[in-house]
Coordinates of N, CA, C and O in Angstrom, one line a residue:
X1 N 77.0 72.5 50.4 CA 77.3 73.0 49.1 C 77.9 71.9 48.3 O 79.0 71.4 48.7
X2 N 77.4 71.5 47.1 CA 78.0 70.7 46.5 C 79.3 71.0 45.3 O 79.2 72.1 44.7
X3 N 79.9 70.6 45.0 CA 81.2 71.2 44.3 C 81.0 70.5 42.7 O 80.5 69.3 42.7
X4 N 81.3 71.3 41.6 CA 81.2 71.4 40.2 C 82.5 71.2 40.0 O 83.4 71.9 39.8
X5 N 82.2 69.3 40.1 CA 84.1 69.0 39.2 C 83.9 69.1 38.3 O 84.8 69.7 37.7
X6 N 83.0 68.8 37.5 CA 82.5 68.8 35.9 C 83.8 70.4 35.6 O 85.0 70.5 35.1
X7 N 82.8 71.3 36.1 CA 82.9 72.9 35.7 C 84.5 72.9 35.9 O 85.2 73.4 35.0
X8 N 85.0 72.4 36.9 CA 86.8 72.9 37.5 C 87.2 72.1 36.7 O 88.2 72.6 36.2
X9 N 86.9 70.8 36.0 CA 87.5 69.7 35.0 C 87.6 70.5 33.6 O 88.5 70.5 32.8
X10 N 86.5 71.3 33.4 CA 86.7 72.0 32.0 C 87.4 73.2 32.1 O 87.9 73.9 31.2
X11 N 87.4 73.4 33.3 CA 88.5 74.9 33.2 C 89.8 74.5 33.1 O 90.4 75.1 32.3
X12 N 90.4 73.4 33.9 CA 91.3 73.1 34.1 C 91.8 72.3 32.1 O 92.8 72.6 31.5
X13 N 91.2 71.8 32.0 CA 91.6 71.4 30.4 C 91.9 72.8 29.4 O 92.9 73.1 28.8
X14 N 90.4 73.5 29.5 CA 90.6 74.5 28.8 C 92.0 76.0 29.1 O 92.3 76.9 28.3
X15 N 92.6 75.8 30.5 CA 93.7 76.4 30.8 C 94.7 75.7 30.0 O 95.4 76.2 29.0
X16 N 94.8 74.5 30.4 CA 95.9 73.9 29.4 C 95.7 73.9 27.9 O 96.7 74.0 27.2
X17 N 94.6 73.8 27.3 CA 94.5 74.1 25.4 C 95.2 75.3 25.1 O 95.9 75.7 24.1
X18 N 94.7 75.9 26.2 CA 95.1 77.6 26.0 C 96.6 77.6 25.6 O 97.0 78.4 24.7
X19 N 97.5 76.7 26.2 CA 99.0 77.0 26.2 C 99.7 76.2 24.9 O 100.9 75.7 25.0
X20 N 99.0 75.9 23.7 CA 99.3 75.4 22.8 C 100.4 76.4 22.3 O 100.3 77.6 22.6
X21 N 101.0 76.0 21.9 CA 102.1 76.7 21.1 C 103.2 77.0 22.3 O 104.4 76.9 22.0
X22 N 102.9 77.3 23.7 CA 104.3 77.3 24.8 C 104.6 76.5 24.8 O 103.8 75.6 24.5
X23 N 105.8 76.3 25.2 CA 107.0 75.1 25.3 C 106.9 74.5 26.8 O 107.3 75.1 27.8
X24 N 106.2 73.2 26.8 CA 106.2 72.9 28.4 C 106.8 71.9 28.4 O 106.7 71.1 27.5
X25 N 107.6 71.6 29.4 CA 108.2 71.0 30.1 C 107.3 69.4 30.2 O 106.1 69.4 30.4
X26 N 108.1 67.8 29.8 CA 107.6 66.6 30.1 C 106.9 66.5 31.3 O 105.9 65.8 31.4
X27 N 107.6 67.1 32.2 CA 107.2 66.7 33.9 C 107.4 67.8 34.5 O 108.0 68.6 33.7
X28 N 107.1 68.3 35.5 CA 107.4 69.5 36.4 C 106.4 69.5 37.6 O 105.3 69.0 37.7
X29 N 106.9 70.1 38.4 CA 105.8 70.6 39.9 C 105.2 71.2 39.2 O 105.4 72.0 38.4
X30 N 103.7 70.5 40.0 CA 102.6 71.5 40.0 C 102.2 71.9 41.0 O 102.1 71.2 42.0
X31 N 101.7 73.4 41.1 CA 101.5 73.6 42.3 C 99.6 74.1 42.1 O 99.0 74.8 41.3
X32 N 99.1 73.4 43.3 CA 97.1 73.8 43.2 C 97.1 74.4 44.9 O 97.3 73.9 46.1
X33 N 96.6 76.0 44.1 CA 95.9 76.5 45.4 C 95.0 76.3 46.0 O 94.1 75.7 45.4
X34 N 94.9 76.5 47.1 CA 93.7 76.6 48.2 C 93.6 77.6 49.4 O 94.4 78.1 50.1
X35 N 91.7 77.9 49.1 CA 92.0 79.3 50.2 C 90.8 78.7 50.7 O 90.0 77.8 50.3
X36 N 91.0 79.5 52.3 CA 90.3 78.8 53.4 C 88.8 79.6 53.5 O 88.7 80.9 53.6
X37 N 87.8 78.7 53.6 CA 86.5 79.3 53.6 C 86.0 79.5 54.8 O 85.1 80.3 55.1
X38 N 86.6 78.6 55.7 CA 86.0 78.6 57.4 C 87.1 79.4 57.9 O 88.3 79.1 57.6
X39 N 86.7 80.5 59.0 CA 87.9 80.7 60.0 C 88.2 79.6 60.5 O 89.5 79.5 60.5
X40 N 87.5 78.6 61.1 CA 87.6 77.6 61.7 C 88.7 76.6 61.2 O 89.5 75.9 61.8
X41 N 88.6 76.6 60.3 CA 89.1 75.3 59.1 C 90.3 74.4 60.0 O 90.5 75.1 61.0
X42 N 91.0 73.5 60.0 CA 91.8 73.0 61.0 C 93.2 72.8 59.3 O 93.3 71.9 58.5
X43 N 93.9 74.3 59.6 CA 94.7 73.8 58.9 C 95.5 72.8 58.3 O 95.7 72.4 57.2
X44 N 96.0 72.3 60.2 CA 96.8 71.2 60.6 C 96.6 69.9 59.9 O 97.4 69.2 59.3
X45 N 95.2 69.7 60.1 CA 94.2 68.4 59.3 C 94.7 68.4 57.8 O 95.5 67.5 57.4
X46 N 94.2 69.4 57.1 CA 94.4 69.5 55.8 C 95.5 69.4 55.4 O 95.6 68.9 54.3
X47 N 97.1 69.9 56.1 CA 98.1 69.6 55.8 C 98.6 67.6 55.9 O 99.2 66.8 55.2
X48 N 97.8 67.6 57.1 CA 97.9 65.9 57.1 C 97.8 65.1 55.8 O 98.7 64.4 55.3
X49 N 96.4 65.5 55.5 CA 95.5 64.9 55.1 C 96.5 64.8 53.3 O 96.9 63.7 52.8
X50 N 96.6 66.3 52.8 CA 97.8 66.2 51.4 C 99.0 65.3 51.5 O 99.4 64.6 50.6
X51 N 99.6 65.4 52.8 CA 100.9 65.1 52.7 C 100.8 63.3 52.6 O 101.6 62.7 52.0
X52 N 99.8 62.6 53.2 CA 99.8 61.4 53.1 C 99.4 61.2 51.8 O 99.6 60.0 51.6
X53 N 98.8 61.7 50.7 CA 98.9 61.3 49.5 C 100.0 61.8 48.7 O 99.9 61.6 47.4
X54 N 101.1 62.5 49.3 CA 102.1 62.7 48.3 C 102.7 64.0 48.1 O 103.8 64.3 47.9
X55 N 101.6 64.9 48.4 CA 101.7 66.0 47.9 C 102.6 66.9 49.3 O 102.8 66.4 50.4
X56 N 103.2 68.5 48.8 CA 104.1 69.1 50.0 C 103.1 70.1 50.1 O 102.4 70.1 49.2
X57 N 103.0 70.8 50.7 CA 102.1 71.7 51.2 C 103.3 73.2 51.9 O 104.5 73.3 52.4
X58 N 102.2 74.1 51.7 CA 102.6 75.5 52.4 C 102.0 76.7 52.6 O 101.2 77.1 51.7
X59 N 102.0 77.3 53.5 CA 101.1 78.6 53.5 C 101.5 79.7 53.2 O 102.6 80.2 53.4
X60 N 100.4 80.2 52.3 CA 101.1 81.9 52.1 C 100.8 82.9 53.3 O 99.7 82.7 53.9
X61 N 101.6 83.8 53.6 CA 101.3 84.9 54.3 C 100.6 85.5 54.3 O 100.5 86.3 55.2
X62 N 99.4 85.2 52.9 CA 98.2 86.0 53.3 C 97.7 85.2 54.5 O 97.5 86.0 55.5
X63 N 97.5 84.4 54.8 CA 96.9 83.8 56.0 C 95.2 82.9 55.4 O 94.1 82.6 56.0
X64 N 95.6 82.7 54.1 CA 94.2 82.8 53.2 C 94.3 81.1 52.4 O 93.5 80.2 52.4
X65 N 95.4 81.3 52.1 CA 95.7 80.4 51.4 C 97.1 79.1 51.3 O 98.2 79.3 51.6
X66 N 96.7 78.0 50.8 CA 97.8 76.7 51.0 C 97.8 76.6 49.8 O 96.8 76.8 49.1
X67 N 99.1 76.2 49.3 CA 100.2 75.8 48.2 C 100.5 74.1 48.7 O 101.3 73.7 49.5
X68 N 99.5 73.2 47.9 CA 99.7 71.8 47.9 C 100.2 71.5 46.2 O 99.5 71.7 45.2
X69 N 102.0 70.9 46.3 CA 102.7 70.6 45.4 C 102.6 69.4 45.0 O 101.9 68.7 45.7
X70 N 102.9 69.0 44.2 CA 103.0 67.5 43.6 C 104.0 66.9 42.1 O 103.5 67.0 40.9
X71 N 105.0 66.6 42.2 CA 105.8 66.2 41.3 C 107.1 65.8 41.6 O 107.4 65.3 42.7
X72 N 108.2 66.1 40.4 CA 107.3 66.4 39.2 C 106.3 64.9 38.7 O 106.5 63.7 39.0
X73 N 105.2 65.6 37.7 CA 105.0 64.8 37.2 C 104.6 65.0 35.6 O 104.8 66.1 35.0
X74 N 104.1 64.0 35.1 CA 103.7 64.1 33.5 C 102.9 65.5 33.1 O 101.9 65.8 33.7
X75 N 103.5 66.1 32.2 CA 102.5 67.6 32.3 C 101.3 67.4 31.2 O 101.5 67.6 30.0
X76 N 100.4 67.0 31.6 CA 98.9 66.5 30.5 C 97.9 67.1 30.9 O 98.2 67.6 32.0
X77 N 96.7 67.5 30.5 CA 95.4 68.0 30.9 C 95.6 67.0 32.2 O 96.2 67.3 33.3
X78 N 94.8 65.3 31.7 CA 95.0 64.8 32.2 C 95.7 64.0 33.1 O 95.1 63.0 33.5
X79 N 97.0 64.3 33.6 CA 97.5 64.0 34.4 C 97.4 65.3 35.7 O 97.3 65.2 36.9
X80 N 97.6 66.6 34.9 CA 97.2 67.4 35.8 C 95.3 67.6 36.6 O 95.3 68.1 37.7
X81 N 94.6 67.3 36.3 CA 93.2 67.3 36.6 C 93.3 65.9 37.1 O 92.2 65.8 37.5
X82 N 93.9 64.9 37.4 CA 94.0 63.8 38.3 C 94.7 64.3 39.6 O 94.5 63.8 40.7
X83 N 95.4 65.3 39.4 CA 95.6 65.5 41.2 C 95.6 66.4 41.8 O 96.1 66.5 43.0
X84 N 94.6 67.8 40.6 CA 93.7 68.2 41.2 C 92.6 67.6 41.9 O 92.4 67.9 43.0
X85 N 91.8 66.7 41.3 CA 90.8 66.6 41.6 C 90.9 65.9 42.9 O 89.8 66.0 43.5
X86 N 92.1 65.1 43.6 CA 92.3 64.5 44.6 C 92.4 65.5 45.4 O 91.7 65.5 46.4
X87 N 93.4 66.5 45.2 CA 93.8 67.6 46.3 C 92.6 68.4 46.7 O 92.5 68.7 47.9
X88 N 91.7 68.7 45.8 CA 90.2 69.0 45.6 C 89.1 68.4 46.7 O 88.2 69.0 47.4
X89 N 89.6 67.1 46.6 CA 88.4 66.6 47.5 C 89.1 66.5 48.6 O 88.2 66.0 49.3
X90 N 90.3 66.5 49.5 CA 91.1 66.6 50.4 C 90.3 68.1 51.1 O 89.5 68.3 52.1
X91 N 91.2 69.1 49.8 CA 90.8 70.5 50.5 C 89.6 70.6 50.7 O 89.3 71.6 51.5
X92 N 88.3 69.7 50.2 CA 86.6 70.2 50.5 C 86.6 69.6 52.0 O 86.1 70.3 52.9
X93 N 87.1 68.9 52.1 CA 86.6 68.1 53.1 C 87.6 68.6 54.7 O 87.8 67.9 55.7
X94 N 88.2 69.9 54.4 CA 88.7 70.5 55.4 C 88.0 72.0 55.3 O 88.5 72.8 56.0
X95 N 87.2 72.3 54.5 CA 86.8 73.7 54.3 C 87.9 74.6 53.8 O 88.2 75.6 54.3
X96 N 88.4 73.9 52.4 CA 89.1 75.0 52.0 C 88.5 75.1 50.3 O 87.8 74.2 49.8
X97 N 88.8 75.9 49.7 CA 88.5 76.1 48.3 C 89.2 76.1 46.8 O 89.2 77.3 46.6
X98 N 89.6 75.7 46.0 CA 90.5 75.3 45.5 C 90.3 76.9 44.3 O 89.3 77.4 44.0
X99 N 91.8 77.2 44.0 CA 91.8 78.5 43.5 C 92.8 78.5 42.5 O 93.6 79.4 42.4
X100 N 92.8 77.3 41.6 CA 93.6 77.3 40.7 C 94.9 76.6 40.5 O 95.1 75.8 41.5
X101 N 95.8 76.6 39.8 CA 97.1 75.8 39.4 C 98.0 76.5 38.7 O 97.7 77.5 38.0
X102 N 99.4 76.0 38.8 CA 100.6 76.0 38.0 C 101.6 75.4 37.7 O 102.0 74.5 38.4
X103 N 102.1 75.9 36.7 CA 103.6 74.9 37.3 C 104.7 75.4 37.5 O 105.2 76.1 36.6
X104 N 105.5 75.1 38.8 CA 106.4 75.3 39.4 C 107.8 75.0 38.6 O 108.4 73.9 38.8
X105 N 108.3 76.0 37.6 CA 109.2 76.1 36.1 C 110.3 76.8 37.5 O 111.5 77.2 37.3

């Protein structure tokens, strides 16, 4: 299956246009979900795999999904869609699916 960064690059911009007029913060954690597509998926890996580029990682209790952190940093379209798109190709490449962003205020 091939993945639509195009498509996740314009959502991810167009979430941020959306918040014109809120007050955001210079820098802050961001936090980008991930839910797991394989039973199989090797958590462990994927936790590896984030943490050597920087990011903290965590699971939620649904048993579904990882919370890979990163900051703070510059809060921009562009700065945020740079590490998504890293954490992105980390989580494809362990079978997981990327399920959006925030920031950790």
């Amino acid at each position: 299956m091939n993945h639509d960064y195009a498509r996740q690059r314009r959502e991810t911009i167009d979430t941020f246009r959306q918040s014109k007029g809120v007050k955001l913060p210079p820098r802050a954690v961001v936090d980008y979900a991930f839910f797991i597509e394989e039973n199989d998926a090797d958590w462990a890996a994927l936790e590896r795999a984030l943490r050597a580029k920087g990011f903290r990682t965590r699971r939620l209790k649904d048993g579904e999904t990882l919370i890979a952190s990163i900051g703070p940093v510059a809060i921009s379209a562009d700065e945020i869609w740079r590490w998504e798109e890293l954490a992105t190709q980390i989580a494809l490449a362990h079978d997981f699916y990327p399920d959006g962003w925030e920031l950790d205020l």
